[in-house]
mmCIF file of C-alpha atoms in Angstrom:
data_model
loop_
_atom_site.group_PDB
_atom_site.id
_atom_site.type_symbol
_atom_site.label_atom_id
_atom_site.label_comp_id
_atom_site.label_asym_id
_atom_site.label_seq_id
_atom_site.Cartn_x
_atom_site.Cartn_y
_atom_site.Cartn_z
ATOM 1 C CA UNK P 19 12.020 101.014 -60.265
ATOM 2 C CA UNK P 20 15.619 100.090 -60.212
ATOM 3 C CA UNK P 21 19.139 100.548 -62.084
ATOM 4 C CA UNK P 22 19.975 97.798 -63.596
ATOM 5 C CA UNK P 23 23.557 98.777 -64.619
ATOM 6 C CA UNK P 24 26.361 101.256 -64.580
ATOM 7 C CA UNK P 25 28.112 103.262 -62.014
ATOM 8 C CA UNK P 26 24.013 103.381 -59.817
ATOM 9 C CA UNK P 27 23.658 99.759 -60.478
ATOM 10 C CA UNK P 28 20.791 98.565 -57.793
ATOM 11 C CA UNK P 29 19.351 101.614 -56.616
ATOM 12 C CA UNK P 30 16.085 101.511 -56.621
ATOM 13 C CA UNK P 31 13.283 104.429 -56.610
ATOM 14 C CA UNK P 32 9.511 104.133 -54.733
ATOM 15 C CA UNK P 33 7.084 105.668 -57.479
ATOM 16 C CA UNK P 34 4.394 107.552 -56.379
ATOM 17 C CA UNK P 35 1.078 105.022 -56.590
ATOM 18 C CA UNK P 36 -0.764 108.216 -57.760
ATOM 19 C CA UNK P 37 1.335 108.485 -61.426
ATOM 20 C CA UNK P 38 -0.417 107.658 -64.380
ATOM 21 C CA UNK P 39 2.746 106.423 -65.565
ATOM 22 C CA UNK P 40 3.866 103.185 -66.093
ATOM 23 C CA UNK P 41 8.133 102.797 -66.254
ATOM 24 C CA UNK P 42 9.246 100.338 -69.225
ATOM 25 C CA UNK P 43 9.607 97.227 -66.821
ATOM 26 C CA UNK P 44 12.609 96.257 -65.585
ATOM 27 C CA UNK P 45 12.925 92.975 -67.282
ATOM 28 C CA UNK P 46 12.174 95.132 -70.903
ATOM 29 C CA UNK P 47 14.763 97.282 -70.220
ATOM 30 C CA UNK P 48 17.509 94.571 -68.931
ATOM 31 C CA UNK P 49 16.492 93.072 -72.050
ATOM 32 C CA UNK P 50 16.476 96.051 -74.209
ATOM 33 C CA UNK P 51 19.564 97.788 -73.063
ATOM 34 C CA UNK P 52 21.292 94.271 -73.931
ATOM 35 C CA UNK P 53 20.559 94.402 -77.245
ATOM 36 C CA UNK P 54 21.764 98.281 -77.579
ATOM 37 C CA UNK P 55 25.048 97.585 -76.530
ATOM 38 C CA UNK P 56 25.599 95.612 -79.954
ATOM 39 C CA UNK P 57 24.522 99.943 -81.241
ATOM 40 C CA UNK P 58 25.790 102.055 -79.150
ATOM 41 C CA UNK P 59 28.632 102.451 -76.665
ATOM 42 C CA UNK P 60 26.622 104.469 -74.040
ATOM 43 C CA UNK P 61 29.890 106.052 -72.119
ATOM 44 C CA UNK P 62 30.174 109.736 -72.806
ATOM 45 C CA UNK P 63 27.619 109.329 -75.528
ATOM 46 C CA UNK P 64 24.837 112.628 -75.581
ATOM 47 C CA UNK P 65 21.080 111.151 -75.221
ATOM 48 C CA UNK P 66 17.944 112.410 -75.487
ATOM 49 C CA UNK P 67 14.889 110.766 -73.449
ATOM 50 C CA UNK P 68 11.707 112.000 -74.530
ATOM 51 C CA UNK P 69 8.410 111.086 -72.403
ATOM 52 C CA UNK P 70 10.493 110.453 -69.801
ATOM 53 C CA UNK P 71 7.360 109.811 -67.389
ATOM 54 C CA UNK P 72 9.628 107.974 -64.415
ATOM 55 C CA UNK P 73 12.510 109.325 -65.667
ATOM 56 C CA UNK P 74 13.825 105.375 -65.751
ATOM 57 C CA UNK P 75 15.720 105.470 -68.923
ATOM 58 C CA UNK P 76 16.945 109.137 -68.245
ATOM 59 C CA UNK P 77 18.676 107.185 -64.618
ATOM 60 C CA UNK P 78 19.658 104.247 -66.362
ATOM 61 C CA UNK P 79 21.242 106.531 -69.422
ATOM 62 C CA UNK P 80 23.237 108.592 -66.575
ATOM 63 C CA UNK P 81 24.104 105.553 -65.134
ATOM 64 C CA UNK P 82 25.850 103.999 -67.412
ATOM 65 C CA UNK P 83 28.340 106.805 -68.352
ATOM 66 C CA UNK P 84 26.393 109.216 -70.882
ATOM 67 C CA UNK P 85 27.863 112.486 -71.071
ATOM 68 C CA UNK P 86 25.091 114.332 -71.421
ATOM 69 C CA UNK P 87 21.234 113.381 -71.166
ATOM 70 C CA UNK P 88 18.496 115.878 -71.620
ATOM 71 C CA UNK P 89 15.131 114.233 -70.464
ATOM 72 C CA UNK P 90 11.609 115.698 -71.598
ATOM 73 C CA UNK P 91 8.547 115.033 -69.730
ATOM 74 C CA UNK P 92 5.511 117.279 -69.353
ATOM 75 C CA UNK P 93 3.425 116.316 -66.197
ATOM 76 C CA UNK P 94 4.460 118.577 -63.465
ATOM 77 C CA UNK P 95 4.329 116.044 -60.962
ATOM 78 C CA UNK P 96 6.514 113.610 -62.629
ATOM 79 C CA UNK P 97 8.961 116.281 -63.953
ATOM 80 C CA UNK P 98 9.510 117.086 -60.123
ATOM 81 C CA UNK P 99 10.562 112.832 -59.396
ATOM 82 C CA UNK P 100 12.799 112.992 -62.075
ATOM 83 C CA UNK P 101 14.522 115.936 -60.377
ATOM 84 C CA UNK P 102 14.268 114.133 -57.153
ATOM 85 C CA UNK P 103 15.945 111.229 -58.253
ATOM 86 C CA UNK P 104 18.908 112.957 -59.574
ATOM 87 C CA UNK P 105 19.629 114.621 -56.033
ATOM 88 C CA UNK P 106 19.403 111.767 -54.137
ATOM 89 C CA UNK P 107 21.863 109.797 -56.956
ATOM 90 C CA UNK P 108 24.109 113.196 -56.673
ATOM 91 C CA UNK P 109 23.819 113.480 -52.560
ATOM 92 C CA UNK P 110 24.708 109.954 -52.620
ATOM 93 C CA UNK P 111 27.996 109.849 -55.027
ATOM 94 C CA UNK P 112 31.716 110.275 -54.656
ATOM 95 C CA UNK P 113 31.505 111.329 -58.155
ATOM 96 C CA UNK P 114 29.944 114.170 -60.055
ATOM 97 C CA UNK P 115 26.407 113.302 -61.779
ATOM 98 C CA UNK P 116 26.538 113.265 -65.658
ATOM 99 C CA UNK P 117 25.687 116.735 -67.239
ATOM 100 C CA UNK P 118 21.537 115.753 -66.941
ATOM 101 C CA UNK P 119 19.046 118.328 -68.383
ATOM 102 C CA UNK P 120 15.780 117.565 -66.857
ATOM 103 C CA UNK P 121 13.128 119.838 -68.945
ATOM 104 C CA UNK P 122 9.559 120.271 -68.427
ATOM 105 C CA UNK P 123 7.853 120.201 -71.977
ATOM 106 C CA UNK P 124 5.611 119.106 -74.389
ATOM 107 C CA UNK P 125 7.718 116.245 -76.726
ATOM 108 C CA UNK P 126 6.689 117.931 -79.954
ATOM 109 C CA UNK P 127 7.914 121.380 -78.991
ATOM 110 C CA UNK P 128 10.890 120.684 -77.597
ATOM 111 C CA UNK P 129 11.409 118.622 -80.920
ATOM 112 C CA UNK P 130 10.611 121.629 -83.255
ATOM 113 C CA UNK P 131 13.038 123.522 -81.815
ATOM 114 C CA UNK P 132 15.691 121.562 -80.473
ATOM 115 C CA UNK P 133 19.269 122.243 -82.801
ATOM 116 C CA UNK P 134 21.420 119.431 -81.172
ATOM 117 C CA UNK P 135 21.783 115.957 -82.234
ATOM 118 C CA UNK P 136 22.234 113.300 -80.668
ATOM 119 C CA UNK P 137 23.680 109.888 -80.121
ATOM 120 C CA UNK P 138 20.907 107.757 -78.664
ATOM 121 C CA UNK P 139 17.136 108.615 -78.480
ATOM 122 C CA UNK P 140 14.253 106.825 -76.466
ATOM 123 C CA UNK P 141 10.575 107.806 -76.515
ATOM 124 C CA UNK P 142 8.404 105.781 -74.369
ATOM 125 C CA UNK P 143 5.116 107.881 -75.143
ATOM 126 C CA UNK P 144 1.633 106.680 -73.912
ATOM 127 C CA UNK P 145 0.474 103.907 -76.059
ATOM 128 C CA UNK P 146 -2.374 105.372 -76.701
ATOM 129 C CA UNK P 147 -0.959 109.200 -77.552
ATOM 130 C CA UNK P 148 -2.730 109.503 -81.258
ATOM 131 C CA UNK P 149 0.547 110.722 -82.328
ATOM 132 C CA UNK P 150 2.791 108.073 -81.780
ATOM 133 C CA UNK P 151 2.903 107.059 -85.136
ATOM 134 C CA UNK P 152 4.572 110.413 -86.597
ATOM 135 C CA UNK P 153 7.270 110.130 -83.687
ATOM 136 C CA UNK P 154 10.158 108.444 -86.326
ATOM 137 C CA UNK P 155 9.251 110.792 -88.784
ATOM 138 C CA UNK P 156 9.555 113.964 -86.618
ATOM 139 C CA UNK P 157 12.932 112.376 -85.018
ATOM 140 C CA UNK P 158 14.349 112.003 -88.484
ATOM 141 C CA UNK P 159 12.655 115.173 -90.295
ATOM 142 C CA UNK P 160 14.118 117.925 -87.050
ATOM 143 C CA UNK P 161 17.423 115.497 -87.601
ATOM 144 C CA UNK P 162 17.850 114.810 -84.105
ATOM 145 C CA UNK P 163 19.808 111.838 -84.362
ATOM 146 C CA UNK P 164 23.457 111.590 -85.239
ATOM 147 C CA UNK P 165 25.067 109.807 -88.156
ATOM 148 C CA UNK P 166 25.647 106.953 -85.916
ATOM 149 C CA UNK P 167 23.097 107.292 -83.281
ATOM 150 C CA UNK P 168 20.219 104.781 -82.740
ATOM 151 C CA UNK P 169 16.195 105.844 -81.822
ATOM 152 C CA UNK P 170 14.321 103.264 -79.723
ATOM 153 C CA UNK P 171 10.495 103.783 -79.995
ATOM 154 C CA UNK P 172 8.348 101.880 -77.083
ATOM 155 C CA UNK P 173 5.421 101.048 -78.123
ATOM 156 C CA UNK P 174 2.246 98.976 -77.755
ATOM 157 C CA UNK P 175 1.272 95.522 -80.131
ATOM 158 C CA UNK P 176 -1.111 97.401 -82.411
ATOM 159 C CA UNK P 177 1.885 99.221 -83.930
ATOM 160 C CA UNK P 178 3.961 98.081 -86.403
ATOM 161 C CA UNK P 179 6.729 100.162 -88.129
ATOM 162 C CA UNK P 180 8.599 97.823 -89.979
ATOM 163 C CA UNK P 181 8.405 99.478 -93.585
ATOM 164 C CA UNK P 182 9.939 102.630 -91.842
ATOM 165 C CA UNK P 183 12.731 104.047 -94.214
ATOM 166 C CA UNK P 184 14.652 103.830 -91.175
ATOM 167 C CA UNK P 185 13.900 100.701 -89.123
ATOM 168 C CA UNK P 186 16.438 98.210 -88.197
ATOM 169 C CA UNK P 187 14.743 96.012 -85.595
ATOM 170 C CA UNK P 188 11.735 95.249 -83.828
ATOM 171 C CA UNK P 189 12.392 93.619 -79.981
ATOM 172 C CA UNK P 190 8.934 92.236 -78.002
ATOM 173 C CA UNK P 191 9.590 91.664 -74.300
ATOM 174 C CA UNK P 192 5.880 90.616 -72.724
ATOM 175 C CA UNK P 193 3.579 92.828 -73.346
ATOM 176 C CA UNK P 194 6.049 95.509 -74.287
ATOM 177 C CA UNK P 195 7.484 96.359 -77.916
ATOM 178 C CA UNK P 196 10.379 98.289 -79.240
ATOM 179 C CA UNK P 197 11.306 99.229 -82.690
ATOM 180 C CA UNK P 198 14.785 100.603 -83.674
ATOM 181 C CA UNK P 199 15.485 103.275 -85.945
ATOM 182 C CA UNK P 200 19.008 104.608 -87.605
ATOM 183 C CA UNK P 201 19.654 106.855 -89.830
ATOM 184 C CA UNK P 202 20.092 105.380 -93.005
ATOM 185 C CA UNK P 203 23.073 106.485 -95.579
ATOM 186 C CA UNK P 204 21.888 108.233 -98.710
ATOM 187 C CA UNK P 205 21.694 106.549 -102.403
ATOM 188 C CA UNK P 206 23.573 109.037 -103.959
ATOM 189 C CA UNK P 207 26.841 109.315 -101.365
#
């Protein structure tokens, strides 16, 4: 697993062969992260990275300038790499590491009761979580994103969430899909 930009650009991170996770591929997230730069100016922007398995996205988000990133992920094991990570990226820097709030939690709780908002959200859930589906709708329905903010689902083929009230985009890189979400402006404003 490696950076692919920012101020950690090419540092790269051995996973443990015993996770069950599986990091959104580099060439997905090159890919994706190109196309969210046309959203969202990441520098000092707040983000939210939930299933943060890896904690890829959560490295690549401090990388690249956010000012805050709070990254959710409940497996113990995982939780603990994520953590890891950070030191070395901190014991390695001439700089002070972005204000990075690693928690250990179930997704949907920490959703419930979260009362911040935020400019960019990721989820990369397991494709096969049965609740992926409701994952826009609790995003938008806790309001969780900012006016201006973007949401970037990861998800497998079999899902398709185009006739979302607030889809914008759907991006396919292999064998790994993304759909975008905004929050839309109301009718009567």
């Amino acid at each position: 697993m490696r950076i692919i930009t920012g101020r950690y650009k090419g540092r790269h991170f051995e996973i443990p062969r015993s996770f069950k996770a599986r990091p959104t591929t580099d060439f997905a997230k090159e890919n994706i992260f190109n196309v969210l730069n046309g959203y969202i100016d990441f520098e000092d922007a707040t983000a939210l990275d939930l299933f943060s398995g890896t904690g890829s996205i959560t490295l690549e988000l401090v990388s690249r300038g956010c000012s805050q990133v709070v990254s959710v992920e409940i497996d113990r094991d995982h939780h603990r790499f994520i953590q890891q990570c950070l030191q070395k990226l901190t014991a390695n820097s001439q700089q002070p590491i972005a204000n990075c709030i690693p928690i250990r939690g179930d997704v949907f709780r920490f959703a419930k009761s979260c009362h911040q908002q935020f400019d960019f959200i990721f989820a990369d859930p397991p494709y096969a979580l049965k609740e992926l589906p409701q994952i826009p709708d609790l995003i938008f329905e806790k309001n969780l994103l900012k006016e201006d903010g973007i949401f970037v689902l990861e998800h497998g083929k079999d899902y398709d969430f185009s006739q979302h009230a607030h889809f914008v985009a759907h991006r396919q890189y292999g064998s790994v899909n993304f759909s975008l979400f905004k929050v839309t402006a109301k009718a009567d404003e």
